[in-house]
Short mmCIF file of C-alpha atoms and ligand atoms in Angstrom, two decimals:
data_model
loop_
_atom_site.label_atom_id
_atom_site.label_comp_id
_atom_site.label_asym_id
_atom_site.label_seq_id
_atom_site.Cartn_x
_atom_site.Cartn_y
_atom_site.Cartn_z
CA MET T 2 48.28 -73.84 19.96
CA PRO T 3 49.13 -74.56 23.65
CA THR T 4 46.24 -75.17 26.02
CA LYS T 5 45.74 -72.57 28.73
CA THR T 6 44.89 -73.92 32.16
CA ARG T 7 42.45 -72.26 34.53
CA LYS T 8 41.96 -73.96 37.86
CA SER T 9 38.51 -73.65 39.26
CA ASN T 10 38.25 -72.63 42.89
CA ARG T 11 37.75 -76.09 44.43
CA LYS T 12 36.57 -75.81 48.00
CA GLY T 13 35.52 -79.40 48.77
CA LEU T 14 31.95 -80.67 48.77
CA PRO T 15 29.15 -78.09 48.94
CA PRO T 16 26.39 -78.59 51.56
CA GLY T 17 24.11 -81.59 50.99
CA GLN T 18 26.26 -83.31 48.32
CA VAL T 19 27.93 -86.74 48.26
CA SER T 20 30.79 -87.71 45.97
CA THR T 21 30.17 -90.38 43.32
CA HIS T 22 31.53 -91.63 40.04
CA ARG T 23 29.74 -90.71 36.80
CA LEU T 24 29.64 -94.28 35.55
CA LEU T 25 28.26 -95.66 38.82
CA ARG T 26 25.28 -93.37 38.90
CA TRP T 27 24.59 -93.85 35.20
CA GLY T 28 23.53 -97.48 35.49
CA LYS T 29 21.76 -98.61 32.33
CA ASP T 30 20.32 -95.28 31.35
CA HIS T 31 21.01 -91.68 32.20
CA PRO T 32 18.91 -90.36 35.11
CA ALA T 33 20.12 -86.77 34.68
CA ILE T 34 18.53 -86.08 31.31
CA THR T 35 15.01 -85.16 30.41
CA SER T 36 14.73 -87.10 27.12
CA SER T 37 16.87 -89.42 25.00
CA ILE T 38 20.46 -88.76 23.93
CA PRO T 39 20.54 -86.86 20.61
CA LYS T 40 22.72 -88.09 17.73
CA ILE T 41 24.81 -85.24 16.34
CA ASP T 42 26.99 -85.43 13.22
CA LEU T 43 30.08 -83.19 13.36
CA LYS T 44 29.94 -82.68 9.58
CA THR T 45 26.58 -80.93 9.77
CA TYR T 46 26.78 -79.54 13.34
CA VAL T 47 26.22 -75.78 13.59
CA LEU T 48 26.39 -73.63 16.72
CA GLU T 49 24.38 -70.43 16.35
CA ALA T 50 25.12 -67.38 18.52
CA ASP T 51 22.82 -64.40 18.06
CA GLY T 52 20.31 -62.05 19.70
CA GLU T 53 21.52 -58.79 21.27
CA VAL T 54 24.95 -58.87 19.58
CA GLU T 55 26.84 -56.80 17.00
CA ASN T 56 28.26 -59.85 15.26
CA PRO T 57 25.97 -62.92 15.12
CA LEU T 58 27.81 -66.15 14.26
CA ARG T 59 27.09 -69.57 12.80
CA LEU T 60 30.01 -71.79 13.73
CA SER T 61 30.91 -75.16 12.26
CA TRP T 62 32.81 -77.80 14.24
CA VAL T 63 36.00 -76.85 12.41
CA ASP T 64 35.54 -73.19 13.46
CA ILE T 65 35.06 -74.19 17.10
CA ILE T 66 38.14 -76.36 17.48
CA LYS T 67 40.32 -73.62 15.95
CA PHE T 68 39.57 -71.33 18.91
CA PRO T 69 42.12 -71.16 21.74
CA LYS T 70 41.73 -74.25 23.95
CA THR T 71 41.38 -73.85 27.71
CA GLU T 72 41.50 -76.51 30.43
CA SER T 73 39.51 -76.12 33.63
CA VAL T 74 39.50 -78.63 36.49
CA SER T 75 36.32 -78.42 38.52
CA ASP T 76 33.82 -80.37 40.60
CA PHE T 77 30.38 -81.14 39.16
CA HIS T 78 27.29 -81.01 41.38
CA CYS T 79 23.83 -82.30 40.44
CA VAL T 80 20.95 -80.79 42.39
CA GLU T 81 19.78 -84.31 43.29
CA GLY T 82 22.78 -84.55 45.63
CA TRP T 83 25.62 -86.29 43.80
CA SER T 84 28.93 -84.68 42.86
CA VAL T 85 31.74 -85.79 40.56
CA LEU T 86 35.02 -84.40 41.84
CA GLY T 87 38.01 -83.34 39.75
CA CYS T 88 36.60 -83.24 36.22
CA ARG T 89 39.21 -82.03 33.73
CA TRP T 90 37.23 -80.25 31.02
CA GLU T 91 38.78 -78.77 27.88
CA GLY T 92 37.19 -76.47 25.35
CA VAL T 93 36.57 -72.81 24.57
CA LEU T 94 36.13 -70.19 27.27
CA PHE T 95 32.58 -68.82 27.06
CA LYS T 96 34.20 -65.38 27.40
CA HIS T 97 36.07 -66.00 24.15
CA LEU T 98 32.85 -66.60 22.23
CA ALA T 99 31.20 -63.60 23.88
CA ASP T 100 34.10 -61.37 22.81
CA LEU T 101 33.69 -62.58 19.21
CA VAL T 102 29.94 -61.90 18.97
CA LYS T 103 30.29 -58.52 20.69
CA PRO T 104 27.27 -58.31 23.01
CA LYS T 105 25.42 -55.00 22.81
CA GLU T 106 25.11 -52.83 25.95
CA THR T 107 21.59 -54.23 26.31
CA ALA T 108 22.71 -57.90 26.51
CA LYS T 109 22.46 -59.07 30.14
CA PHE T 110 21.32 -62.73 29.93
CA VAL T 111 22.05 -65.71 27.72
CA MET T 112 19.75 -68.61 26.78
CA PHE T 113 21.17 -72.00 25.74
CA GLU T 114 19.11 -74.25 23.47
CA CYS T 115 20.04 -77.90 23.08
CA ALA T 116 19.49 -80.65 20.52
CA ASP T 117 17.21 -82.54 22.97
CA GLY T 118 14.93 -79.51 23.40
CA TYR T 119 16.39 -78.62 26.83
CA THR T 120 17.03 -74.97 27.71
CA THR T 121 18.78 -73.08 30.50
CA SER T 122 19.86 -69.48 31.00
CA LEU T 123 22.46 -67.55 32.98
CA SER T 124 23.52 -63.94 33.30
CA LEU T 125 26.24 -62.76 30.93
CA GLU T 126 28.25 -61.73 33.98
CA GLU T 127 28.18 -65.24 35.50
CA LEU T 128 29.14 -66.75 32.16
CA SER T 129 32.11 -64.43 31.78
CA ARG T 130 33.93 -65.99 34.76
CA GLU T 131 37.18 -67.65 33.86
CA ASN T 132 36.14 -71.20 34.75
CA VAL T 133 33.08 -71.28 32.46
CA LEU T 134 33.73 -73.39 29.38
CA LEU T 135 32.06 -74.55 26.22
CA ALA T 136 33.64 -77.97 26.68
CA TYR T 137 34.31 -80.67 24.08
CA GLU T 138 36.68 -82.93 26.08
CA LEU T 139 36.52 -84.54 29.52
CA ASN T 140 39.58 -86.09 31.17
CA GLY T 141 41.54 -86.13 27.90
CA LYS T 142 38.84 -87.71 25.70
CA GLN T 143 36.23 -86.26 23.34
CA LEU T 144 32.89 -85.97 25.16
CA GLU T 145 30.81 -89.12 25.05
CA GLU T 146 27.35 -88.84 23.48
CA GLY T 147 25.73 -89.17 26.90
CA LEU T 148 27.87 -86.37 28.32
CA GLY T 149 26.92 -83.73 25.76
CA PHE T 150 28.78 -84.55 22.52
CA PRO T 151 29.92 -82.49 20.78
CA LEU T 152 29.66 -79.33 22.91
CA ARG T 153 28.34 -78.58 26.38
CA LEU T 154 28.49 -75.81 28.91
CA VAL T 155 30.35 -76.25 32.22
CA VAL T 156 29.51 -73.78 35.01
CA PRO T 157 31.31 -75.11 38.10
CA ASP T 158 29.67 -73.05 40.88
CA LYS T 159 26.09 -73.74 39.74
CA TYR T 160 24.04 -76.94 39.99
CA ALA T 161 24.55 -79.07 36.90
CA TYR T 162 21.18 -78.28 35.31
CA LYS T 163 22.89 -75.02 34.27
CA SER T 164 25.59 -77.01 32.43
CA ALA T 165 23.65 -77.53 29.19
CA MET T 166 24.67 -80.50 27.04
CA TRP T 167 24.36 -80.79 23.19
CA ILE T 168 24.22 -77.01 22.72
CA THR T 169 22.98 -75.82 19.33
CA LYS T 170 21.98 -72.20 19.97
CA ILE T 171 23.15 -69.38 22.25
CA THR T 172 20.93 -66.30 22.40
CA PHE T 173 22.02 -63.06 24.09
CA MET T 174 19.02 -61.29 25.65
CA SER T 175 18.21 -58.03 27.41
CA LYS T 176 15.64 -59.64 29.73
CA LYS T 177 15.83 -62.81 31.77
CA GLU T 178 13.93 -65.85 30.50
CA LEU T 179 13.81 -69.05 32.52
CA GLY T 180 15.04 -72.41 31.27
CA TYR T 181 13.44 -75.87 31.43
CA TRP T 182 14.09 -76.76 35.11
CA GLU T 183 13.98 -73.16 36.31
CA LYS T 184 10.35 -72.98 35.06
CA ARG T 185 9.60 -76.18 36.97
CA GLY T 186 10.59 -75.09 40.48
CA TYR T 187 14.39 -75.24 40.53
CA SER T 188 16.39 -72.19 41.56
CA ASP T 189 17.43 -69.80 38.82
CA THR T 190 20.47 -68.68 40.83
CA ALA T 191 21.44 -72.34 41.59
CA ASP T 192 24.44 -71.49 43.79
CA VAL T 193 25.93 -74.79 45.03
CA TRP T 194 27.73 -73.10 47.96
CA LYS T 195 24.45 -71.66 49.29
CA ASN T 196 22.42 -74.90 48.98
CA ASP T 197 20.25 -72.84 46.65
CA ARG T 198 18.26 -75.67 44.99
CA PHE T 199 14.65 -74.54 44.67
CA ALA T 200 12.91 -71.40 43.44
CA LYS T 201 11.79 -69.19 46.32
N1 MTE N 18 20.65 -80.67 27.02
C1 MTE N 18 20.58 -81.08 28.30
N2 MTE N 18 21.53 -80.66 29.15
C2 MTE N 18 21.49 -81.05 30.45
C3 MTE N 18 20.44 -81.88 30.93
C4 MTE N 18 19.45 -82.31 29.98
O1 MTE N 18 18.50 -83.04 30.30
N3 MTE N 18 19.57 -81.89 28.68
N4 MTE N 18 20.44 -82.30 32.25
C5 MTE N 18 21.24 -81.50 33.20
C6 MTE N 18 21.44 -82.17 34.48
S1 MTE N 18 20.13 -82.17 35.56
C7 MTE N 18 22.63 -82.76 34.83
S2 MTE N 18 22.88 -83.46 36.36
C8 MTE N 18 23.78 -82.79 33.88
C9 MTE N 18 24.33 -84.20 33.68
O2 MTE N 18 25.60 -84.10 33.13
P1 MTE N 18 26.55 -85.38 33.02
O3 MTE N 18 25.95 -86.28 32.01
O4 MTE N 18 27.88 -84.83 32.62
O5 MTE N 18 26.63 -86.04 34.36
O6 MTE N 18 23.43 -82.26 32.62
C10 MTE N 18 22.60 -81.12 32.64
N5 MTE N 18 22.48 -80.63 31.27
MO1 MO N 19 21.03 -82.94 37.56
#
């Protein structure tokens, strides 16, 4: 199946960010994560999608890679001030998964749960934009373990704490619930173009 390409709206560096290279800022460990890197086996990996939906799903790795593949080139901005420009992500459009699970009228927000215990949430409307991916490749290679293997979210216009790595569960909700960093003082709206870093 041919890959569809969606170019993210790249408008240069947002306010307060400097450009870096992923590997340079990694150093020996990984300063962007809250715990250690989880080990995930593709043979037993399951992605659950449920909550306020007509058609809850439990997807295996084989199910996921059969979905239409989309490429999205976007810039990646951590709230601590570094950005990685021109990341070429490939994976499944979040919108594609949402269409499969059929959110009920009441579904307005979505919570992501990850294998390291991390959580983050976004509105269903923000997730339905055409540059939001459930990504499994970066720059032509399968995601490395430290970058979210096997499946991570990529939300280009939000600070990177919204781009959950190692996703295991996606819950559609009628009411907003805050994620890990959003409960600890970071902005829930997290708009990189508005320098919207901290909860008000
Ligand atoms: N599961 C999980 N996802 C996460 C995090 C985390 O600690 N756990 N950290 C976030 C933060 S703060 C950043 S900057 C990015 C780091 O992504 P990268 O490894 O691609 O640079 O992942 C985000 N997603
Ligand atoms: Mo971050």
